[in-house]
Amino acid sequence: LSMMWYDVQTKTVLCILYNGRDAIQSQFNALIEVLYNGFPEKEHDAGISEILDPWANICESSVIPTVVLTNHGSEMLSSVSIHYFMDEDPAETYNWSGTLDAGDAILLSLEEMNVADGPHTFTCYTSQPNGQAEGYFFNDTARSTFIVTTFEATPLPFEEDFEGDIFPPDGWSLNSNSIFNWRLNTTDYSASHTAMKNNYQDATYNVHYDLILPPLHIDGDNPYLLYAYAYAKYPGLNNDSLQVLISTDCGITWDMLFNKGGNTLSTSAGTYDPFYPDNAAAWEYESIPLDEYQGNVIIKFRSVCGGGNNLYLDEILIDYAIGINDIPNRRPSFIYPNPATQKITIKTGSPDRFDLLIYDMTGSVQISSPQMKDGQLDVSTLPAGLYFVEFRMNNEVRIEKLIVL
């Protein structure tokens, strides 16, 4: 087994060849520790190591940036220039002076800044520590992304399948710039994209990574949240968790809606290899009633890293049910493989029978299978092209796309 890691900031490459995953991870962590804590020091070297505010969601039209200034140099830091700006605006400068010993850090509040509605990027960096040139440039700069919402939140229904090329999707935000944060993945079983949290290579135990939805407005009966997730546990004590939280006060306080980890989160058998959900059976659907929440809300999916295995998220839907008993526990249909050549497997997760129709782009029915149950269906007689598969089950209709090669 091999592992290679490239730090785009220090331009350092770490590589290990090893026969065993646990051992390579521990050795790799030791190298990373040396890289970040044992990197050769320069006399004069400062940097913004963290941005505490602004992050994630803000419901005010102004922010007071709060940052952490760190002395990375071997000499005491007595002065440094701090530059900061929003988006592509010109940078403002704050000239700090004081006493900061080697390796120490200090919390600083900068001047209040006005911000417009929508997504933003805040950037802060240092220059001229002790009036000298920076020792290293890779540790100077920190950035944060956040969304300002003073306008009316998006009404329901709301749906996201991560099929766009931009991640996070428009209006969404992340709470961290870590390379191990949620990202777009291309191993979805039914389409091309899904959200993924790489826990397999992430050794930052107990650190949480938030994928935050845009603010939504709930004003009807029987609202619910539905989503799909996939996870396989790495054997042993490496337990990752998935949490779902909701806030009605723009992120000041949060209620826990869902919290599972380790074996209780697993949707597939444990594996020592990186987990990839390559079929419908690897996914589970979770539905959560939101009856207690009305008005503007923010929902976020949180991955808590345990250094285990990969976690996936897809097909998020927030809508109103016709009745409280109509909130779905699973989406009513699955098709795989897709694209297909010979046969498709249909897995609804229900013992009930359903009517199935497959029709082409003109609306002409090509296959009709009434009162079908989960199983396989031969599509080898269909010419190559795009088709629509219609399921009718329990007075509900779902239509999925099917590509035949």
Short mmCIF file of C-alpha atoms in Angstrom, two decimals:
data_model
loop_
_atom_site.label_atom_id
_atom_site.label_comp_id
_atom_site.label_asym_id
_atom_site.label_seq_id
_atom_site.Cartn_x
_atom_site.Cartn_y
_atom_site.Cartn_z
CA LEU A 1 0.00 0.00 0.00
CA SER A 2 1.30 3.45 -0.86
CA MET A 3 0.31 6.95 0.19
CA MET A 4 1.47 10.24 -1.25
CA TRP A 5 0.56 13.71 -0.06
CA TYR A 6 1.39 17.11 -1.56
CA ASP A 7 1.15 20.36 0.38
CA VAL A 8 0.36 23.11 -2.09
CA GLN A 9 1.55 25.78 0.35
CA THR A 10 4.95 24.46 1.38
CA LYS A 11 5.34 22.57 -1.92
CA THR A 12 6.38 19.54 0.10
CA VAL A 13 5.79 15.94 -0.97
CA LEU A 14 5.40 13.13 1.57
CA CYS A 15 5.43 9.54 0.34
CA ILE A 16 5.35 6.19 2.14
CA LEU A 17 5.21 2.61 0.86
CA TYR A 18 3.91 0.17 3.45
CA ASN A 19 2.21 -3.21 3.72
CA GLY A 20 -0.73 -2.36 5.95
CA ARG A 21 -3.15 0.58 6.25
CA ASP A 22 -2.99 1.27 10.01
CA ALA A 23 0.77 1.40 10.09
CA ILE A 24 1.07 3.66 7.09
CA GLN A 25 -1.49 6.08 8.57
CA SER A 26 0.41 6.38 11.86
CA GLN A 27 3.74 6.83 10.13
CA PHE A 28 2.24 9.34 7.76
CA ASN A 29 0.78 11.34 10.64
CA ALA A 30 4.23 11.48 12.22
CA LEU A 31 5.69 12.95 9.03
CA ILE A 32 2.94 15.55 8.83
CA GLU A 33 3.62 16.45 12.47
CA VAL A 34 7.29 17.02 11.63
CA LEU A 35 6.38 19.05 8.56
CA TYR A 36 4.13 21.48 10.39
CA ASN A 37 5.78 21.60 13.78
CA GLY A 38 9.37 20.94 12.82
CA PHE A 39 9.66 23.00 9.65
CA PRO A 40 12.93 25.01 9.82
CA GLU A 41 12.19 28.34 11.46
CA LYS A 42 13.15 31.77 10.14
CA GLU A 43 13.93 34.63 12.52
CA HIS A 44 11.09 36.86 11.37
CA ASP A 45 7.99 34.98 10.29
CA ALA A 46 4.36 35.78 11.12
CA GLY A 47 1.03 34.70 9.74
CA ILE A 48 -2.73 34.59 10.16
CA SER A 49 -3.27 31.02 11.31
CA GLU A 50 -7.06 31.09 11.68
CA ILE A 51 -10.14 33.18 10.97
CA LEU A 52 -12.81 32.89 13.65
CA ASP A 53 -15.23 35.37 12.10
CA PRO A 54 -16.74 35.69 9.52
CA TRP A 55 -17.67 32.07 8.85
CA ALA A 56 -20.67 30.17 7.49
CA ASN A 57 -23.91 32.14 7.89
CA ILE A 58 -24.35 35.77 8.91
CA CYS A 59 -27.69 37.55 9.15
CA GLU A 60 -26.34 41.07 9.61
CA SER A 61 -25.15 43.59 7.02
CA SER A 62 -21.80 44.14 8.77
CA VAL A 63 -19.09 41.97 10.32
CA ILE A 64 -16.15 42.49 12.67
CA PRO A 65 -13.38 40.18 11.44
CA THR A 66 -11.69 38.19 14.20
CA VAL A 67 -8.39 36.49 13.36
CA VAL A 68 -5.54 34.65 15.05
CA LEU A 69 -2.06 36.14 14.57
CA THR A 70 0.77 33.61 15.12
CA ASN A 71 4.48 34.22 15.50
CA HIS A 72 6.06 31.43 13.43
CA GLY A 73 9.55 32.94 13.75
CA SER A 74 12.34 32.17 16.17
CA GLU A 75 12.53 35.79 17.39
CA MET A 76 10.00 37.77 19.40
CA LEU A 77 7.42 39.57 17.22
CA SER A 78 7.00 43.25 18.04
CA SER A 79 5.27 44.55 14.92
CA VAL A 80 3.58 43.30 11.76
CA SER A 81 1.29 44.62 9.03
CA ILE A 82 -2.05 42.82 8.71
CA HIS A 83 -3.88 43.16 5.39
CA TYR A 84 -7.49 42.09 4.91
CA PHE A 85 -10.24 42.42 2.31
CA MET A 86 -13.58 41.07 1.13
CA ASP A 87 -13.83 39.31 -2.22
CA GLU A 88 -11.85 41.37 -4.75
CA ASP A 89 -12.02 44.69 -2.88
CA PRO A 90 -8.83 46.67 -2.16
CA ALA A 91 -7.07 45.53 0.99
CA GLU A 92 -7.15 47.49 4.23
CA THR A 93 -4.13 47.47 6.55
CA TYR A 94 -3.88 47.25 10.32
CA ASN A 95 -0.41 47.85 11.77
CA TRP A 96 -0.09 45.75 14.91
CA SER A 97 2.55 46.30 17.58
CA GLY A 98 3.10 44.51 20.85
CA THR A 99 4.98 41.54 22.25
CA LEU A 100 4.46 38.02 20.92
CA ASP A 101 7.01 35.34 21.80
CA ALA A 102 8.14 32.70 19.34
CA GLY A 103 5.37 30.15 18.73
CA ASP A 104 2.69 32.18 20.52
CA ALA A 105 -0.59 33.43 19.06
CA ILE A 106 -2.97 36.29 19.81
CA LEU A 107 -6.62 36.97 18.97
CA LEU A 108 -7.26 40.22 17.08
CA SER A 109 -10.44 42.05 16.12
CA LEU A 110 -10.19 44.20 12.99
CA GLU A 111 -12.29 47.13 11.80
CA GLU A 112 -16.00 46.54 11.13
CA MET A 113 -16.83 45.90 7.46
CA ASN A 114 -20.10 46.28 5.56
CA VAL A 115 -21.19 43.30 3.50
CA ALA A 116 -23.97 42.79 0.96
CA ASP A 117 -26.34 39.83 0.73
CA GLY A 118 -24.91 36.71 -0.84
CA PRO A 119 -21.72 34.61 -0.68
CA HIS A 120 -18.36 36.21 0.18
CA THR A 121 -14.71 35.35 0.71
CA PHE A 122 -12.70 37.07 3.44
CA THR A 123 -8.91 37.09 3.09
CA CYS A 124 -6.32 38.12 5.68
CA TYR A 125 -2.52 37.97 5.50
CA THR A 126 0.61 39.46 7.08
CA SER A 127 3.74 41.24 5.86
CA GLN A 128 6.84 42.93 7.27
CA PRO A 129 7.24 41.09 10.60
CA ASN A 130 9.48 43.28 12.77
CA GLY A 131 9.92 45.45 9.66
CA GLN A 132 11.69 42.57 7.87
CA ALA A 133 10.83 40.40 4.88
CA GLU A 134 8.59 37.41 5.63
CA GLY A 135 10.49 34.26 6.50
CA TYR A 136 7.94 32.07 4.68
CA PHE A 137 4.98 33.08 2.55
CA PHE A 138 3.05 29.80 2.76
CA ASN A 139 1.88 30.47 6.35
CA ASP A 140 0.89 34.12 5.91
CA THR A 141 -2.67 33.87 4.62
CA ALA A 142 -6.01 32.55 5.83
CA ARG A 143 -9.40 32.71 4.08
CA SER A 144 -12.99 32.10 5.04
CA THR A 145 -16.17 31.74 3.03
CA PHE A 146 -19.56 32.82 4.34
CA ILE A 147 -23.03 33.84 3.25
CA VAL A 148 -24.85 36.99 4.30
CA THR A 149 -28.62 36.64 4.43
CA THR A 150 -30.72 39.67 5.19
CA PHE A 151 -33.26 38.92 2.46
CA GLU A 152 -36.15 36.46 2.60
CA ALA A 153 -35.05 32.83 2.75
CA THR A 154 -35.81 30.33 -0.01
CA PRO A 155 -39.31 28.80 0.25
CA LEU A 156 -39.88 25.05 0.05
CA PRO A 157 -39.63 22.73 -1.78
CA PHE A 158 -35.84 22.65 -1.89
CA GLU A 159 -33.83 19.92 -3.63
CA GLU A 160 -30.13 19.31 -4.31
CA ASP A 161 -28.56 16.35 -6.12
CA PHE A 162 -25.04 17.82 -6.56
CA GLU A 163 -25.16 17.38 -10.32
CA GLY A 164 -23.71 20.84 -10.97
CA ASP A 165 -20.03 21.49 -11.54
CA ILE A 166 -19.69 23.99 -8.66
CA PHE A 167 -19.15 22.85 -5.08
CA PRO A 168 -20.45 23.80 -2.69
CA PRO A 169 -23.57 24.57 -4.75
CA ASP A 170 -24.78 28.13 -5.13
CA GLY A 171 -25.96 29.46 -1.76
CA TRP A 172 -24.28 26.68 0.26
CA SER A 173 -21.18 27.16 2.42
CA LEU A 174 -18.44 25.23 4.24
CA ASN A 175 -17.05 25.93 7.71
CA SER A 176 -13.46 25.11 6.79
CA ASN A 177 -10.94 25.45 3.97
CA SER A 178 -9.35 22.09 4.81
CA ILE A 179 -8.41 19.88 1.88
CA PHE A 180 -10.28 17.10 3.69
CA ASN A 181 -13.58 18.99 3.81
CA TRP A 182 -16.72 18.00 1.91
CA ARG A 183 -16.11 17.95 -1.82
CA LEU A 184 -17.71 16.90 -5.10
CA ASN A 185 -17.33 13.23 -5.92
CA THR A 186 -17.96 11.28 -9.11
CA THR A 187 -18.80 7.78 -7.87
CA ASP A 188 -22.55 8.18 -7.50
CA TYR A 189 -24.43 5.03 -8.47
CA SER A 190 -27.29 6.73 -10.34
CA ALA A 191 -25.80 9.86 -11.89
CA SER A 192 -22.43 11.54 -11.94
CA HIS A 193 -21.95 13.51 -8.72
CA THR A 194 -22.42 13.28 -4.98
CA ALA A 195 -21.02 15.07 -1.93
CA MET A 196 -18.18 13.23 -0.18
CA LYS A 197 -16.22 13.62 3.05
CA ASN A 198 -12.80 11.97 2.84
CA ASN A 199 -12.26 10.41 6.27
CA TYR A 200 -9.97 7.68 4.96
CA GLN A 201 -6.99 10.05 4.62
CA ASP A 202 -8.03 12.57 7.26
CA ALA A 203 -6.20 12.14 10.57
CA THR A 204 -7.69 15.22 12.29
CA TYR A 205 -9.68 13.21 14.81
CA ASN A 206 -12.83 14.75 16.33
CA VAL A 207 -12.66 17.75 13.99
CA HIS A 208 -16.04 18.55 12.45
CA TYR A 209 -16.72 19.61 8.87
CA ASP A 210 -20.00 21.37 8.06
CA LEU A 211 -21.84 21.45 4.75
CA ILE A 212 -24.39 24.23 5.22
CA LEU A 213 -27.56 24.72 3.20
CA PRO A 214 -28.79 28.18 2.19
CA PRO A 215 -31.42 29.64 4.56
CA LEU A 216 -34.86 28.15 3.96
CA HIS A 217 -38.37 29.29 4.88
CA ILE A 218 -40.90 26.83 6.33
CA ASP A 219 -44.52 27.95 6.51
CA GLY A 220 -46.63 24.84 5.87
CA ASP A 221 -47.86 21.63 7.48
CA ASN A 222 -45.84 18.43 7.73
CA PRO A 223 -42.46 19.67 6.52
CA TYR A 224 -39.75 17.02 6.29
CA LEU A 225 -36.11 16.54 5.35
CA LEU A 226 -35.10 13.58 3.18
CA TYR A 227 -31.56 12.65 2.16
CA ALA A 228 -29.42 9.70 1.11
CA TYR A 229 -26.14 8.72 2.73
CA ALA A 230 -23.58 5.97 2.31
CA TYR A 231 -20.80 4.90 4.65
CA ALA A 232 -18.67 1.84 5.36
CA LYS A 233 -16.74 1.57 8.59
CA TYR A 234 -13.02 0.96 8.66
CA PRO A 235 -12.58 -2.12 10.92
CA GLY A 236 -11.41 -1.31 14.42
CA LEU A 237 -11.90 1.79 16.53
CA ASN A 238 -11.91 4.36 13.70
CA ASN A 239 -15.49 5.68 14.02
CA ASP A 240 -16.75 8.59 11.94
CA SER A 241 -20.10 10.29 12.56
CA LEU A 242 -22.76 12.11 10.57
CA GLN A 243 -24.90 14.74 12.26
CA VAL A 244 -27.73 16.90 10.95
CA LEU A 245 -28.47 20.16 12.77
CA ILE A 246 -31.03 22.93 12.39
CA SER A 247 -31.06 26.54 13.61
CA THR A 248 -33.90 29.05 13.79
CA ASP A 249 -31.75 31.99 14.93
CA CYS A 250 -29.22 32.22 12.09
CA GLY A 251 -26.72 29.82 13.63
CA ILE A 252 -26.57 31.11 17.19
CA THR A 253 -28.06 27.89 18.57
CA TRP A 254 -28.57 24.48 16.94
CA ASP A 255 -30.88 21.50 17.49
CA MET A 256 -29.65 17.99 16.67
CA LEU A 257 -31.89 16.17 14.18
CA PHE A 258 -29.71 13.15 13.40
CA ASN A 259 -26.58 11.68 14.97
CA LYS A 260 -25.10 8.33 14.00
CA GLY A 261 -21.56 7.00 13.90
CA GLY A 262 -19.52 3.85 13.44
CA ASN A 263 -21.59 0.69 13.02
CA THR A 264 -24.91 2.50 13.43
CA LEU A 265 -24.05 4.79 10.50
CA SER A 266 -22.77 2.02 8.23
CA THR A 267 -24.75 1.21 5.10
CA SER A 268 -22.24 -1.34 3.77
CA ALA A 269 -19.89 -3.94 5.19
CA GLY A 270 -16.67 -2.63 6.71
CA THR A 271 -13.60 -2.50 4.53
CA TYR A 272 -9.89 -1.78 4.87
CA ASP A 273 -9.95 -0.16 1.42
CA PRO A 274 -11.33 3.30 0.62
CA PHE A 275 -15.13 2.99 0.45
CA TYR A 276 -16.97 3.83 -2.77
CA PRO A 277 -20.77 3.31 -2.99
CA ASP A 278 -21.02 1.88 -6.50
CA ASN A 279 -24.57 0.50 -6.32
CA ALA A 280 -27.95 1.42 -4.90
CA ALA A 281 -27.74 -1.17 -2.11
CA ALA A 282 -24.89 0.84 -0.55
CA TRP A 283 -27.21 3.79 0.17
CA GLU A 284 -29.75 4.46 2.90
CA TYR A 285 -32.43 7.15 2.96
CA GLU A 286 -33.32 9.07 6.10
CA SER A 287 -36.46 11.16 6.56
CA ILE A 288 -36.86 13.61 9.43
CA PRO A 289 -40.09 15.47 10.30
CA LEU A 290 -39.60 19.21 10.79
CA ASP A 291 -42.97 20.01 12.35
CA GLU A 292 -41.38 21.89 15.26
CA TYR A 293 -39.71 24.40 12.96
CA GLN A 294 -41.43 27.29 11.21
CA GLY A 295 -40.08 30.46 9.68
CA ASN A 296 -36.48 30.91 8.53
CA VAL A 297 -34.15 28.00 9.28
CA ILE A 298 -30.61 26.90 8.46
CA ILE A 299 -29.79 23.19 8.13
CA LYS A 300 -26.29 21.74 8.02
CA PHE A 301 -24.75 18.31 7.58
CA ARG A 302 -21.77 17.75 9.87
CA SER A 303 -19.11 15.07 9.49
CA VAL A 304 -17.11 14.34 12.64
CA CYS A 305 -13.84 12.73 11.63
CA GLY A 306 -12.63 9.58 13.33
CA GLY A 307 -9.98 8.70 10.76
CA GLY A 308 -12.15 5.90 9.43
CA ASN A 309 -13.64 5.73 5.96
CA ASN A 310 -15.38 7.84 3.35
CA LEU A 311 -18.86 9.31 3.88
CA TYR A 312 -21.25 10.27 1.06
CA LEU A 313 -24.36 12.46 0.85
CA ASP A 314 -26.87 12.89 -1.96
CA GLU A 315 -30.46 13.55 -3.05
CA ILE A 316 -31.44 16.13 -0.43
CA LEU A 317 -35.12 17.09 -0.45
CA ILE A 318 -37.00 19.40 1.92
CA ASP A 319 -40.71 19.56 1.22
CA TYR A 320 -44.21 19.27 2.68
CA ALA A 321 -45.98 15.91 2.97
CA ILE A 322 -49.66 15.64 2.10
CA GLY A 323 -50.20 14.02 5.48
CA ILE A 324 -47.95 13.16 8.37
CA ASN A 325 -48.04 9.47 7.35
CA ASP A 326 -46.92 10.36 3.82
CA ILE A 327 -43.42 11.41 4.81
CA PRO A 328 -41.23 8.97 2.84
CA ASN A 329 -38.82 6.68 4.65
CA ARG A 330 -37.01 5.93 1.39
CA ARG A 331 -37.24 7.16 -2.14
CA PRO A 332 -39.58 4.71 -3.90
CA SER A 333 -37.18 3.53 -6.61
CA PHE A 334 -33.63 2.60 -7.44
CA ILE A 335 -32.08 1.62 -10.76
CA TYR A 336 -28.59 0.27 -11.26
CA PRO A 337 -26.37 -0.03 -13.16
CA ASN A 338 -27.08 3.21 -14.95
CA PRO A 339 -26.01 3.45 -17.79
CA ALA A 340 -27.05 -0.13 -18.58
CA THR A 341 -26.50 -2.57 -21.44
CA GLN A 342 -28.34 -5.82 -20.62
CA LYS A 343 -30.26 -5.85 -17.34
CA ILE A 344 -31.06 -3.35 -14.63
CA THR A 345 -31.62 -4.12 -10.98
CA ILE A 346 -34.59 -2.39 -9.36
CA LYS A 347 -34.55 -1.95 -5.59
CA THR A 348 -37.30 0.10 -3.98
CA GLY A 349 -36.67 -1.12 -0.46
CA SER A 350 -40.36 -2.00 -0.14
CA PRO A 351 -42.11 -5.40 -0.27
CA ASP A 352 -45.05 -3.80 -2.09
CA ARG A 353 -45.68 -4.33 -5.79
CA PHE A 354 -45.53 -1.42 -8.21
CA ASP A 355 -46.32 -0.63 -11.83
CA LEU A 356 -43.36 0.18 -14.06
CA LEU A 357 -43.27 1.90 -17.46
CA ILE A 358 -40.23 2.69 -19.58
CA TYR A 359 -40.80 5.20 -22.39
CA ASP A 360 -38.55 7.01 -24.82
CA MET A 361 -38.01 10.71 -25.52
CA THR A 362 -41.20 10.87 -27.64
CA GLY A 363 -43.34 9.45 -24.83
CA SER A 364 -43.80 6.11 -26.53
CA VAL A 365 -43.95 3.22 -24.03
CA GLN A 366 -41.23 0.65 -24.71
CA ILE A 367 -41.62 -1.64 -21.68
CA SER A 368 -44.62 -2.11 -19.41
CA SER A 369 -44.37 -4.28 -16.32
CA PRO A 370 -47.45 -4.09 -14.05
CA GLN A 371 -47.40 -5.40 -10.49
CA MET A 372 -43.64 -5.82 -10.45
CA LYS A 373 -41.49 -6.40 -7.36
CA ASP A 374 -37.84 -5.63 -6.66
CA GLY A 375 -35.57 -7.58 -8.96
CA GLN A 376 -33.99 -7.51 -12.40
CA LEU A 377 -35.44 -6.29 -15.68
CA ASP A 378 -34.06 -7.03 -19.15
CA VAL A 379 -33.52 -3.85 -21.21
CA SER A 380 -31.27 -5.38 -23.87
CA THR A 381 -33.98 -4.95 -26.53
CA LEU A 382 -33.97 -1.18 -26.13
CA PRO A 383 -31.95 0.80 -28.69
CA ALA A 384 -29.17 2.91 -27.21
CA GLY A 385 -30.45 6.22 -25.90
CA LEU A 386 -32.15 8.08 -23.06
CA TYR A 387 -35.31 6.69 -21.47
CA PHE A 388 -37.62 7.52 -18.61
CA VAL A 389 -38.59 4.90 -16.03
CA GLU A 390 -41.88 5.59 -14.28
CA PHE A 391 -42.78 3.91 -11.00
CA ARG A 392 -46.31 3.94 -9.59
CA MET A 393 -46.49 2.71 -6.01
CA ASN A 394 -48.83 3.54 -3.12
CA ASN A 395 -50.47 6.38 -5.07
CA GLU A 396 -47.10 8.01 -5.66
CA VAL A 397 -45.27 8.48 -8.95
CA ARG A 398 -41.54 8.72 -9.42
CA ILE A 399 -39.70 9.12 -12.73
CA GLU A 400 -36.01 8.33 -13.18
CA LYS A 401 -33.77 8.71 -16.18
CA LEU A 402 -32.16 5.60 -17.67
CA ILE A 403 -29.35 5.55 -20.22
CA VAL A 404 -29.01 2.46 -22.37
CA LEU A 405 -25.71 1.88 -24.16
#
